Amino acid sequence: MKGDEVPVTAPPRATRKVPSVVIVNTGDGKGKSTAAFGTALRAVARGWKVCVVQFIKSDRWKVGERDVATRLGIEWWTVGDGFTWDSDNMERTEAIAREAWRVAKDKIASGDYGLVVLDEVTYPMTWGWIPVDQVVEAIRLRPPTVNVIATGRDAPPELVELADTVSEVRSVKHAFDNGVRAIRGIDF
Ligand code: ATP
Ligand code: MG
């Protein structure tokens, strides 16, 4: 078959237009959050209002992308106080995750945003701090033009079911496995 021939089975023609979609980036490999932030960049490029809520990352462990995003007009909420295994106060971590969800729920419901990113939201869901059905309901009942991206390992089946697009990033290998520390400019 010559390179310029049309493939025998063409993909189905996309004819439906929807006002918004729900995207889930899950799996154990690197790239879930960065893919979400890359999409946020696209949204900004189209003049949308964008909001990022981080459920886990620390304010002390300051991610570089937050500064850039803020300069671009992205609203960025970091209320997490670090990964749980770093935390000496579990209750505080849980309370902060719940507070993050309260913020995120309002942002989604406001209808003010073209895109809301719920970064690392699966973890507090898995740990039972935020009820899965509440998150799923809030996303399902969102104003029609609000796109939502959720990231984190082990996305609950209910969230996967609701989503339009789900990508599972599989770790083939990671530098961390060889003892390489997180790198500024690459990992945060
Ligand atoms: P990134 O923010 O780089 O896109 P991610 O969102 O896919 O990563 P997280 O589980 O949120 O993955 O990872 C948080 C941090 O851990 C990041 O610094 C990331 O580079 C690193 N990381 C991601 N995947 C792995 C892995 N499989 N093993 C070790 N570290 C990882
Ligand atoms: Mg992440």
Tab-separated table of C-alpha atoms in Angstrom, residues 106-171:
chain	number	residue	atom	x	y	z
A	106	ASP	CA	-18.107	26.255	44.331
A	107	LYS	CA	-15.822	26.953	41.412
A	108	ILE	CA	-17.469	24.237	39.323
A	109	ALA	CA	-20.998	25.289	40.270
A	110	SER	CA	-20.324	28.990	39.603
A	111	GLY	CA	-20.205	28.398	35.867
A	112	ASP	CA	-17.591	31.154	35.673
A	113	TYR	CA	-14.841	28.871	34.366
A	114	GLY	CA	-14.303	27.209	31.023
A	115	LEU	CA	-11.993	24.736	32.738
A	116	VAL	CA	-11.592	23.565	36.312
A	117	VAL	CA	-8.626	21.284	37.071
A	118	LEU	CA	-8.927	19.068	40.155
A	119	ASP	CA	-5.298	18.078	40.603
A	120	GLU	CA	-4.644	14.983	42.761
A	121	VAL	CA	-8.328	14.814	43.684
A	122	THR	CA	-8.383	10.997	43.576
A	123	TYR	CA	-6.282	10.618	46.730
A	124	PRO	CA	-8.690	12.215	49.230
A	125	MET	CA	-11.458	10.282	47.473
A	126	THR	CA	-9.579	6.998	47.915
A	127	TRP	CA	-8.870	7.765	51.559
A	128	GLY	CA	-12.550	8.498	52.187
A	129	TRP	CA	-12.082	12.149	53.075
A	130	ILE	CA	-14.247	13.383	50.224
A	131	PRO	CA	-17.285	11.255	49.343
A	132	VAL	CA	-16.930	9.892	45.814
A	133	ASP	CA	-20.653	10.311	45.129
A	134	GLN	CA	-20.488	14.015	46.061
A	135	VAL	CA	-17.657	14.648	43.634
A	136	VAL	CA	-19.369	12.676	40.892
A	137	GLU	CA	-22.669	14.509	41.473
A	138	ALA	CA	-21.031	17.936	41.488
A	139	ILE	CA	-19.345	17.164	38.181
A	140	ARG	CA	-22.421	15.560	36.657
A	141	LEU	CA	-24.661	18.516	37.608
A	142	ARG	CA	-22.117	21.172	36.586
A	143	PRO	CA	-23.142	24.121	34.408
A	144	PRO	CA	-22.945	22.772	30.853
A	145	THR	CA	-19.997	24.839	29.642
A	146	VAL	CA	-17.598	23.901	32.448
A	147	ASN	CA	-14.927	21.395	31.389
A	148	VAL	CA	-13.386	19.406	34.232
A	149	ILE	CA	-10.060	17.562	34.435
A	150	ALA	CA	-9.372	15.291	37.411
A	151	THR	CA	-5.934	13.797	38.054
A	152	GLY	CA	-4.436	11.208	40.401
A	153	ARG	CA	-3.758	7.499	40.720
A	154	ASP	CA	-6.544	4.948	41.203
A	155	ALA	CA	-9.436	7.014	39.878
A	156	PRO	CA	-12.640	5.604	41.407
A	157	PRO	CA	-14.782	3.598	38.938
A	158	GLU	CA	-17.705	6.035	39.355
A	159	LEU	CA	-15.506	8.903	38.177
A	160	VAL	CA	-14.182	6.848	35.268
A	161	GLU	CA	-17.772	5.981	34.338
A	162	LEU	CA	-18.841	9.635	34.330
A	163	ALA	CA	-15.839	10.886	32.349
A	164	ASP	CA	-15.809	11.336	28.583
A	165	THR	CA	-12.065	10.808	28.241
A	166	VAL	CA	-9.929	8.705	30.562
A	167	SER	CA	-6.199	8.213	30.123
A	168	GLU	CA	-4.208	5.807	32.211
A	169	VAL	CA	-0.523	6.754	32.322
A	170	ARG	CA	1.453	3.560	32.892
A	171	SER	CA	4.919	3.780	34.372
